[in-house]
């Protein structure tokens, strides 16, 4: 999302970096501590990032997580708008479990043949976690 100022054109012209970017994982904490305004702000931020990511032709994996998780792979916001907005409205309201979140991203998704095409492009991926950061203890297994 970083745009580089074109030094040859000093009149507010920008160009995209030439590097190829991978998918972006947007993980929104929907636990009880996020209920209300914090969750609305988090999901609004997620939607703004999705719009920018789509402009950059990046795949997006949106994850709502708490004690459980659900995910939505977004490839085209125009075609998937209604389903995506419906997904954004979902919440869990329980406790949060970041070990489950990271296990899902790094182990379960790559092992699932249905999502292998998405996870094969993991090189250059970005992971954004939006939370109050009242996290559960990250196990040694997760950190390794």
Tab-separated table of N, CA and C in Angstrom:
chain	number	residue	atom	x	y	z
A	1	UNK	N	0.810	-1.178	0.000
A	1	UNK	CA	0.000	0.000	0.000
A	1	UNK	C	0.846	1.230	0.000
A	2	UNK	N	2.111	0.997	0.179
A	2	UNK	CA	3.001	2.151	0.148
A	2	UNK	C	3.104	2.626	-1.287
A	3	UNK	N	2.843	3.856	-1.476
A	3	UNK	CA	3.008	4.455	-2.790
A	3	UNK	C	4.270	5.311	-2.746
A	4	UNK	N	5.058	5.189	-3.782
A	4	UNK	CA	6.318	5.911	-3.838
A	4	UNK	C	6.131	7.187	-4.631
A	5	UNK	N	6.631	8.235	-4.124
A	5	UNK	CA	6.525	9.498	-4.844
A	5	UNK	C	7.464	9.455	-6.045
A	6	UNK	N	6.948	9.804	-7.158
A	6	UNK	CA	7.731	9.829	-8.386
A	6	UNK	C	8.583	11.101	-8.362
A	7	UNK	N	9.873	10.959	-8.199
A	7	UNK	CA	10.764	12.114	-8.043
A	7	UNK	C	10.884	12.935	-9.324
A	8	UNK	N	10.621	12.311	-10.462
A	8	UNK	CA	10.695	13.050	-11.718
A	8	UNK	C	9.465	13.934	-11.936
A	9	UNK	N	8.372	13.614	-11.270
A	9	UNK	CA	7.129	14.371	-11.399
A	9	UNK	C	6.756	14.929	-10.019
A	10	UNK	N	7.173	16.137	-9.681
A	10	UNK	CA	6.953	16.661	-8.337
A	10	UNK	C	5.517	17.088	-8.042
A	11	UNK	N	4.583	16.902	-8.947
A	11	UNK	CA	3.221	17.402	-8.761
A	11	UNK	C	2.278	16.324	-8.241
A	12	UNK	N	2.558	15.797	-7.049
A	12	UNK	CA	1.686	14.834	-6.367
A	12	UNK	C	1.349	13.598	-7.201
A	13	UNK	N	2.230	13.157	-8.041
A	13	UNK	CA	2.007	11.933	-8.800
A	13	UNK	C	2.646	10.785	-8.040
A	14	UNK	N	1.961	9.683	-8.010
A	14	UNK	CA	2.445	8.518	-7.290
A	14	UNK	C	2.464	7.335	-8.225
A	15	UNK	N	3.329	6.378	-7.912
A	15	UNK	CA	3.330	5.134	-8.662
A	15	UNK	C	3.413	3.981	-7.683
A	16	UNK	N	2.853	2.865	-8.075
A	16	UNK	CA	2.875	1.685	-7.216
A	16	UNK	C	4.255	1.058	-7.248
A	17	UNK	N	4.688	0.491	-6.132
A	17	UNK	CA	5.948	-0.249	-6.152
A	17	UNK	C	5.852	-1.426	-7.119
A	18	UNK	N	6.961	-1.805	-7.694
A	18	UNK	CA	6.964	-2.845	-8.704
A	18	UNK	C	6.951	-4.262	-8.117
A	19	UNK	N	7.160	-4.409	-6.810
A	19	UNK	CA	7.219	-5.733	-6.212
A	19	UNK	C	5.837	-6.398	-6.210
A	20	UNK	N	5.835	-7.705	-6.386
A	20	UNK	CA	4.602	-8.485	-6.378
A	20	UNK	C	4.220	-8.776	-4.935
A	21	UNK	N	2.998	-8.488	-4.570
A	21	UNK	CA	2.548	-8.721	-3.205
A	21	UNK	C	1.664	-9.949	-3.161
A	22	UNK	N	1.755	-10.675	-2.058
A	22	UNK	CA	0.923	-11.853	-1.855
A	22	UNK	C	-0.423	-11.466	-1.261
A	23	UNK	N	-1.128	-12.456	-0.752
A	23	UNK	CA	-2.443	-12.196	-0.168
A	23	UNK	C	-2.328	-11.422	1.140
A	24	UNK	N	-3.449	-10.954	1.606
A	24	UNK	CA	-3.488	-10.296	2.909
A	24	UNK	C	-4.521	-11.009	3.768
A	25	UNK	N	-4.120	-11.347	4.968
A	25	UNK	CA	-5.006	-11.953	5.954
A	25	UNK	C	-5.414	-10.836	6.908
A	26	UNK	N	-6.712	-10.561	6.976
A	26	UNK	CA	-7.227	-9.563	7.909
A	26	UNK	C	-7.992	-10.327	8.980
A	27	UNK	N	-7.471	-10.299	10.189
A	27	UNK	CA	-8.035	-11.066	11.296
A	27	UNK	C	-8.663	-10.100	12.294
A	28	UNK	N	-9.980	-10.182	12.452
A	28	UNK	CA	-10.687	-9.278	13.347
A	28	UNK	C	-11.149	-10.057	14.573
A	29	UNK	N	-10.698	-9.603	15.725
A	29	UNK	CA	-11.100	-10.171	17.005
A	29	UNK	C	-12.567	-9.816	17.237
A	30	UNK	N	-13.431	-10.826	17.333
A	30	UNK	CA	-14.853	-10.587	17.596
A	30	UNK	C	-15.239	-11.150	18.963
A	31	UNK	N	-14.273	-11.171	19.883
A	31	UNK	CA	-14.549	-11.673	21.228
A	31	UNK	C	-15.371	-10.651	22.006
A	32	UNK	N	-15.783	-11.028	23.196
A	32	UNK	CA	-16.617	-10.166	24.028
A	32	UNK	C	-15.994	-8.817	24.322
A	33	UNK	N	-14.672	-8.747	24.458
A	33	UNK	CA	-14.013	-7.467	24.765
A	33	UNK	C	-14.087	-6.480	23.602
A	34	UNK	N	-14.404	-6.985	22.415
A	34	UNK	CA	-14.511	-6.116	21.236
A	34	UNK	C	-15.955	-5.710	20.945
A	35	UNK	N	-16.888	-6.194	21.734
A	35	UNK	CA	-18.304	-5.950	21.469
A	35	UNK	C	-18.621	-4.458	21.419
A	36	UNK	N	-19.476	-4.084	20.485
A	36	UNK	CA	-19.908	-2.692	20.363
A	36	UNK	C	-19.016	-1.879	19.447
A	37	UNK	N	-18.717	-0.659	19.887
A	37	UNK	CA	-17.962	0.281	19.059
A	37	UNK	C	-16.594	-0.238	18.603
A	38	UNK	N	-15.800	-0.895	19.487
A	38	UNK	CA	-14.499	-1.390	19.010
A	38	UNK	C	-14.617	-2.354	17.833
A	39	UNK	N	-15.625	-3.221	17.855
A	39	UNK	CA	-15.795	-4.166	16.754
A	39	UNK	C	-16.248	-3.453	15.476
A	40	UNK	N	-17.118	-2.471	15.617
A	40	UNK	CA	-17.566	-1.698	14.454
A	40	UNK	C	-16.373	-0.986	13.821
A	41	UNK	N	-15.534	-0.384	14.647
A	41	UNK	CA	-14.344	0.306	14.134
A	41	UNK	C	-13.403	-0.691	13.460
A	42	UNK	N	-13.197	-1.847	14.085
A	42	UNK	CA	-12.305	-2.867	13.530
A	42	UNK	C	-12.801	-3.350	12.169
A	43	UNK	N	-14.097	-3.573	12.047
A	43	UNK	CA	-14.645	-4.065	10.781
A	43	UNK	C	-14.684	-2.970	9.720
A	44	UNK	N	-14.848	-1.732	10.129
A	44	UNK	CA	-14.774	-0.620	9.181
A	44	UNK	C	-13.356	-0.494	8.643
A	45	UNK	N	-12.375	-0.613	9.527
A	45	UNK	CA	-10.976	-0.611	9.107
A	45	UNK	C	-10.707	-1.767	8.146
A	46	UNK	N	-11.222	-2.939	8.469
A	46	UNK	CA	-11.035	-4.105	7.606
A	46	UNK	C	-11.620	-3.854	6.217
A	47	UNK	N	-12.795	-3.260	6.153
A	47	UNK	CA	-13.415	-2.971	4.860
A	47	UNK	C	-12.574	-1.981	4.055
A	48	UNK	N	-12.038	-0.960	4.716
A	48	UNK	CA	-11.177	0.007	4.024
A	48	UNK	C	-9.924	-0.674	3.471
A	49	UNK	N	-9.349	-1.577	4.242
A	49	UNK	CA	-8.150	-2.292	3.795
A	49	UNK	C	-8.487	-3.219	2.633
A	50	UNK	N	-9.654	-3.834	2.682
A	50	UNK	CA	-10.097	-4.699	1.585
A	50	UNK	C	-10.191	-3.902	0.290
A	51	UNK	N	-10.738	-2.711	0.353
A	51	UNK	CA	-10.875	-1.876	-0.844
A	51	UNK	C	-9.501	-1.556	-1.431
A	52	UNK	N	-8.552	-1.201	-0.587
A	52	UNK	CA	-7.195	-0.904	-1.058
A	52	UNK	C	-6.537	-2.174	-1.614
A	53	UNK	N	-6.709	-3.290	-0.913
A	53	UNK	CA	-6.108	-4.547	-1.362
A	53	UNK	C	-6.656	-4.960	-2.729
A	54	UNK	N	-7.938	-4.757	-2.948
A	54	UNK	CA	-8.543	-5.101	-4.236
A	54	UNK	C	-7.985	-4.223	-5.354
A	55	UNK	N	-7.741	-2.957	-5.051
A	55	UNK	CA	-7.125	-2.072	-6.053
A	55	UNK	C	-5.742	-2.566	-6.442
A	56	UNK	N	-5.050	-3.175	-5.470
A	56	UNK	CA	-3.712	-3.717	-5.724
A	56	UNK	C	-3.758	-5.151	-6.240
A	57	UNK	N	-4.965	-5.650	-6.558
A	57	UNK	CA	-5.158	-7.009	-7.081
A	57	UNK	C	-4.632	-8.084	-6.131
A	58	UNK	N	-4.867	-7.873	-4.848
A	58	UNK	CA	-4.433	-8.844	-3.847
A	58	UNK	C	-5.619	-9.671	-3.370
A	59	UNK	N	-5.392	-10.950	-3.211
A	59	UNK	CA	-6.391	-11.800	-2.587
A	59	UNK	C	-6.511	-11.409	-1.122
A	60	UNK	N	-7.693	-11.584	-0.550
A	60	UNK	CA	-7.910	-11.257	0.857
A	60	UNK	C	-8.557	-12.449	1.542
A	61	UNK	N	-8.023	-12.807	2.676
A	61	UNK	CA	-8.666	-13.790	3.530
A	61	UNK	C	-9.082	-13.053	4.796
A	62	UNK	N	-10.379	-12.837	4.928
A	62	UNK	CA	-10.926	-12.146	6.094
A	62	UNK	C	-11.290	-13.208	7.122
A	63	UNK	N	-10.796	-13.035	8.345
A	63	UNK	CA	-11.052	-14.003	9.404
A	63	UNK	C	-11.674	-13.295	10.596
A	64	UNK	N	-12.851	-13.753	11.011
A	64	UNK	CA	-13.444	-13.333	12.284
A	64	UNK	C	-13.046	-14.398	13.289
A	65	UNK	N	-12.465	-13.995	14.397
A	65	UNK	CA	-12.044	-15.014	15.347
A	65	UNK	C	-12.376	-14.604	16.774
A	66	UNK	N	-12.500	-15.616	17.590
A	66	UNK	CA	-12.736	-15.498	19.023
A	66	UNK	C	-12.368	-16.870	19.569
A	67	UNK	N	-13.261	-17.518	20.306
A	67	UNK	CA	-13.040	-18.900	20.726
A	67	UNK	C	-13.221	-19.838	19.531
A	68	UNK	N	-13.829	-19.342	18.486
A	68	UNK	CA	-14.032	-20.050	17.229
A	68	UNK	C	-13.597	-19.106	16.113
A	69	UNK	N	-13.605	-19.561	14.888
A	69	UNK	CA	-13.275	-18.653	13.791
A	69	UNK	C	-14.016	-19.047	12.538
A	70	UNK	N	-14.189	-18.056	11.687
A	70	UNK	CA	-14.759	-18.274	10.364
A	70	UNK	C	-13.975	-17.388	9.410
A	71	UNK	N	-13.956	-17.778	8.150
A	71	UNK	CA	-13.160	-17.006	7.205
A	71	UNK	C	-13.887	-16.865	5.886
A	72	UNK	N	-13.452	-15.883	5.135
A	72	UNK	CA	-14.036	-15.575	3.835
A	72	UNK	C	-12.893	-15.202	2.911
A	73	UNK	N	-12.772	-15.913	1.804
A	73	UNK	CA	-11.741	-15.580	0.824
A	73	UNK	C	-12.371	-14.677	-0.222
A	74	UNK	N	-11.833	-13.491	-0.323
A	74	UNK	CA	-12.368	-12.479	-1.219
A	74	UNK	C	-11.440	-12.329	-2.414
A	75	UNK	N	-11.979	-12.587	-3.583
A	75	UNK	CA	-11.198	-12.429	-4.805
A	75	UNK	C	-11.693	-11.261	-5.643
A	76	UNK	N	-12.986	-10.910	-5.489
A	76	UNK	CA	-13.551	-9.822	-6.271
A	76	UNK	C	-14.667	-9.163	-5.461
A	77	UNK	N	-14.390	-7.992	-4.939
A	77	UNK	CA	-15.339	-7.305	-4.062
A	77	UNK	C	-16.642	-6.979	-4.772
A	78	UNK	N	-16.573	-6.619	-6.029
A	78	UNK	CA	-17.812	-6.286	-6.762
A	78	UNK	C	-18.747	-7.485	-6.856
A	79	UNK	N	-18.198	-8.628	-7.197
A	79	UNK	CA	-19.036	-9.832	-7.331
A	79	UNK	C	-19.439	-10.409	-5.984
A	80	UNK	N	-18.596	-10.270	-4.978
A	80	UNK	CA	-18.841	-10.902	-3.681
A	80	UNK	C	-19.319	-9.925	-2.609
A	81	UNK	N	-19.692	-8.737	-2.981
A	81	UNK	CA	-20.024	-7.680	-2.024
A	81	UNK	C	-21.066	-8.106	-0.990
A	82	UNK	N	-22.203	-8.624	-1.424
A	82	UNK	CA	-23.273	-8.973	-0.483
A	82	UNK	C	-22.847	-10.075	0.477
A	83	UNK	N	-22.204	-11.112	-0.040
A	83	UNK	CA	-21.738	-12.200	0.827
A	83	UNK	C	-20.686	-11.690	1.802
A	84	UNK	N	-19.811	-10.824	1.328
A	84	UNK	CA	-18.763	-10.297	2.200
A	84	UNK	C	-19.353	-9.423	3.308
A	85	UNK	N	-20.287	-8.550	2.965
A	85	UNK	CA	-20.919	-7.699	3.982
A	85	UNK	C	-21.695	-8.537	4.989
A	86	UNK	N	-22.322	-9.592	4.532
A	86	UNK	CA	-23.003	-10.511	5.441
A	86	UNK	C	-21.993	-11.172	6.381
A	87	UNK	N	-20.856	-11.585	5.818
A	87	UNK	CA	-19.795	-12.179	6.639
A	87	UNK	C	-19.300	-11.192	7.689
A	88	UNK	N	-19.111	-9.934	7.300
A	88	UNK	CA	-18.628	-8.919	8.235
A	88	UNK	C	-19.575	-8.715	9.413
A	89	UNK	N	-20.846	-8.977	9.232
A	89	UNK	CA	-21.812	-8.747	10.303
A	89	UNK	C	-21.768	-9.827	11.379
A	90	UNK	N	-21.044	-10.916	11.155
A	90	UNK	CA	-20.977	-12.030	12.105
A	90	UNK	C	-20.021	-11.737	13.261
A	91	UNK	N	-20.399	-12.152	14.470
A	91	UNK	CA	-19.554	-12.017	15.661
A	91	UNK	C	-19.655	-13.278	16.503
A	92	UNK	N	-18.667	-13.487	17.383
A	92	UNK	CA	-18.681	-14.643	18.278
A	92	UNK	C	-18.963	-14.285	19.731
A	93	UNK	N	-18.434	-13.202	20.239
A	93	UNK	CA	-18.670	-12.712	21.598
A	93	UNK	C	-18.145	-13.609	22.711
A	94	UNK	N	-17.282	-14.545	22.414
A	94	UNK	CA	-16.696	-15.382	23.460
A	94	UNK	C	-15.320	-14.858	23.823
A	95	UNK	N	-14.491	-15.734	24.361
A	95	UNK	CA	-13.101	-15.382	24.621
A	95	UNK	C	-12.312	-15.509	23.332
A	96	UNK	N	-11.080	-15.049	23.322
A	96	UNK	CA	-10.300	-15.146	22.096
A	96	UNK	C	-9.226	-16.222	22.215
A	97	UNK	N	-8.849	-16.775	21.080
A	97	UNK	CA	-7.856	-17.842	21.042
A	97	UNK	C	-6.936	-17.633	19.839
A	98	UNK	N	-5.868	-16.880	20.043
A	98	UNK	CA	-4.924	-16.588	18.960
A	98	UNK	C	-4.140	-17.823	18.535
A	99	UNK	N	-3.947	-18.797	19.441
A	99	UNK	CA	-3.280	-20.034	19.049
A	99	UNK	C	-4.071	-20.723	17.943
A	100	UNK	N	-5.379	-20.779	18.091
A	100	UNK	CA	-6.243	-21.385	17.071
A	100	UNK	C	-6.153	-20.582	15.768
A	101	UNK	N	-6.151	-19.254	15.870
A	101	UNK	CA	-6.061	-18.390	14.692
A	101	UNK	C	-4.796	-18.676	13.898
A	102	UNK	N	-3.640	-18.641	14.555
A	102	UNK	CA	-2.376	-18.836	13.849
A	102	UNK	C	-2.194	-20.282	13.374
A	103	UNK	N	-2.703	-21.234	14.123
A	103	UNK	CA	-2.680	-22.625	13.681
A	103	UNK	C	-3.492	-22.773	12.388
A	104	UNK	N	-4.623	-22.106	12.336
A	104	UNK	CA	-5.459	-22.150	11.140
A	104	UNK	C	-4.722	-21.548	9.941
A	105	UNK	N	-4.138	-20.367	10.134
A	105	UNK	CA	-3.466	-19.685	9.024
A	105	UNK	C	-2.249	-20.461	8.521
A	106	UNK	N	-1.424	-20.931	9.439
A	106	UNK	CA	-0.149	-21.528	9.028
A	106	UNK	C	-0.182	-23.034	8.813
A	107	UNK	N	-1.180	-23.723	9.374
A	107	UNK	CA	-1.189	-25.185	9.255
A	107	UNK	C	-2.435	-25.738	8.581
A	108	UNK	N	-3.593	-25.323	9.019
A	108	UNK	CA	-4.827	-25.928	8.490
A	108	UNK	C	-5.145	-25.464	7.076
A	109	UNK	N	-5.027	-24.173	6.810
A	109	UNK	CA	-5.330	-23.694	5.452
A	109	UNK	C	-4.398	-24.305	4.407
A	110	UNK	N	-3.079	-24.318	4.642
A	110	UNK	CA	-2.192	-24.896	3.616
A	110	UNK	C	-2.432	-26.391	3.387
A	111	UNK	N	-2.943	-27.102	4.401
A	111	UNK	CA	-3.189	-28.534	4.262
A	111	UNK	C	-4.515	-28.851	3.583
A	112	UNK	N	-5.377	-27.871	3.401
A	112	UNK	CA	-6.686	-28.079	2.797
A	112	UNK	C	-6.585	-27.837	1.289
A	113	UNK	N	-6.824	-28.882	0.492
A	113	UNK	CA	-6.656	-28.768	-0.959
A	113	UNK	C	-7.557	-27.697	-1.573
A	114	UNK	N	-8.698	-27.446	-0.946
A	114	UNK	CA	-9.626	-26.434	-1.476
A	114	UNK	C	-9.004	-25.039	-1.456
A	115	UNK	N	-8.113	-24.783	-0.503
A	115	UNK	CA	-7.524	-23.450	-0.346
A	115	UNK	C	-6.038	-23.412	-0.678
A	116	UNK	N	-5.513	-24.499	-1.224
A	116	UNK	CA	-4.082	-24.574	-1.526
A	116	UNK	C	-3.649	-23.496	-2.508
A	117	UNK	N	-4.484	-23.197	-3.504
A	117	UNK	CA	-4.120	-22.162	-4.478
A	117	UNK	C	-3.913	-20.824	-3.767
A	118	UNK	N	-4.750	-20.552	-2.798
A	118	UNK	CA	-4.624	-19.312	-2.031
A	118	UNK	C	-3.360	-19.338	-1.174
A	119	UNK	N	-3.147	-20.426	-0.466
A	119	UNK	CA	-2.000	-20.484	0.440
A	119	UNK	C	-0.689	-20.674	-0.301
A	120	UNK	N	-0.731	-21.196	-1.541
A	120	UNK	CA	0.502	-21.306	-2.319
A	120	UNK	C	1.070	-19.937	-2.667
A	121	UNK	N	0.222	-18.929	-2.648
A	121	UNK	CA	0.703	-17.578	-2.924
A	121	UNK	C	1.049	-16.850	-1.630
A	122	UNK	N	1.354	-17.605	-0.586
A	122	UNK	CA	1.632	-17.036	0.732
A	122	UNK	C	2.874	-16.141	0.744
A	123	UNK	N	3.820	-16.389	-0.172
A	123	UNK	CA	5.010	-15.551	-0.244
A	123	UNK	C	4.590	-14.100	-0.459
A	124	UNK	N	5.087	-13.236	0.376
A	124	UNK	CA	4.740	-11.830	0.284
A	124	UNK	C	3.440	-11.475	0.972
A	125	UNK	N	2.860	-12.429	1.718
A	125	UNK	CA	1.583	-12.178	2.401
A	125	UNK	C	1.780	-11.235	3.580
A	126	UNK	N	0.720	-10.541	3.895
A	126	UNK	CA	0.674	-9.696	5.076
A	126	UNK	C	-0.432	-10.211	5.977
A	127	UNK	N	-0.204	-10.155	7.270
A	127	UNK	CA	-1.218	-10.538	8.240
A	127	UNK	C	-1.463	-9.345	9.140
A	128	UNK	N	-2.712	-8.937	9.202
A	128	UNK	CA	-3.121	-7.838	10.067
A	128	UNK	C	-4.105	-8.392	11.083
A	129	UNK	N	-3.804	-8.230	12.354
A	129	UNK	CA	-4.706	-8.651	13.418
A	129	UNK	C	-5.235	-7.389	14.081
A	130	UNK	N	-6.559	-7.225	14.091
A	130	UNK	CA	-7.188	-6.066	14.700
A	130	UNK	C	-7.856	-6.549	15.975
A	131	UNK	N	-7.367	-6.040	17.121
A	131	UNK	CA	-7.821	-6.531	18.413
A	131	UNK	C	-7.524	-5.500	19.495
A	132	UNK	N	-8.127	-5.711	20.648
A	132	UNK	CA	-7.735	-4.954	21.840
A	132	UNK	C	-6.420	-5.490	22.388
A	133	UNK	N	-6.001	-6.585	21.864
A	133	UNK	CA	-4.763	-7.273	22.232
A	133	UNK	C	-4.758	-7.744	23.675
A	134	UNK	N	-5.896	-8.170	24.142
A	134	UNK	CA	-5.982	-8.930	25.376
A	134	UNK	C	-5.895	-10.384	24.947
A	135	UNK	N	-4.695	-10.779	24.530
A	135	UNK	CA	-4.499	-12.076	23.914
A	135	UNK	C	-4.331	-13.183	24.932
A	136	UNK	N	-4.687	-14.376	24.463
A	136	UNK	CA	-4.387	-15.573	25.226
A	136	UNK	C	-2.880	-15.834	25.095
A	137	UNK	N	-2.364	-16.680	25.941
A	137	UNK	CA	-0.944	-17.035	25.897
A	137	UNK	C	-0.643	-17.747	24.584
A	138	UNK	N	0.382	-17.271	23.861
A	138	UNK	CA	0.796	-17.939	22.624
A	138	UNK	C	1.729	-19.081	22.987
A	139	UNK	N	1.316	-20.286	22.643
A	139	UNK	CA	2.083	-21.490	22.987
A	139	UNK	C	3.409	-21.516	22.225
A	140	UNK	N	4.328	-22.323	22.745
A	140	UNK	CA	5.625	-22.500	22.063
A	140	UNK	C	5.407	-23.073	20.666
A	141	UNK	N	4.435	-23.958	20.523
A	141	UNK	CA	4.116	-24.564	19.224
A	141	UNK	C	3.694	-23.473	18.229
A	142	UNK	N	2.917	-22.508	18.675
A	142	UNK	CA	2.452	-21.429	17.816
A	142	UNK	C	3.596	-20.499	17.449
A	143	UNK	N	4.435	-20.163	18.414
A	143	UNK	CA	5.533	-19.235	18.174
A	143	UNK	C	6.625	-19.809	17.302
A	144	UNK	N	6.700	-21.121	17.218
A	144	UNK	CA	7.723	-21.760	16.371
A	144	UNK	C	7.118	-21.988	15.048
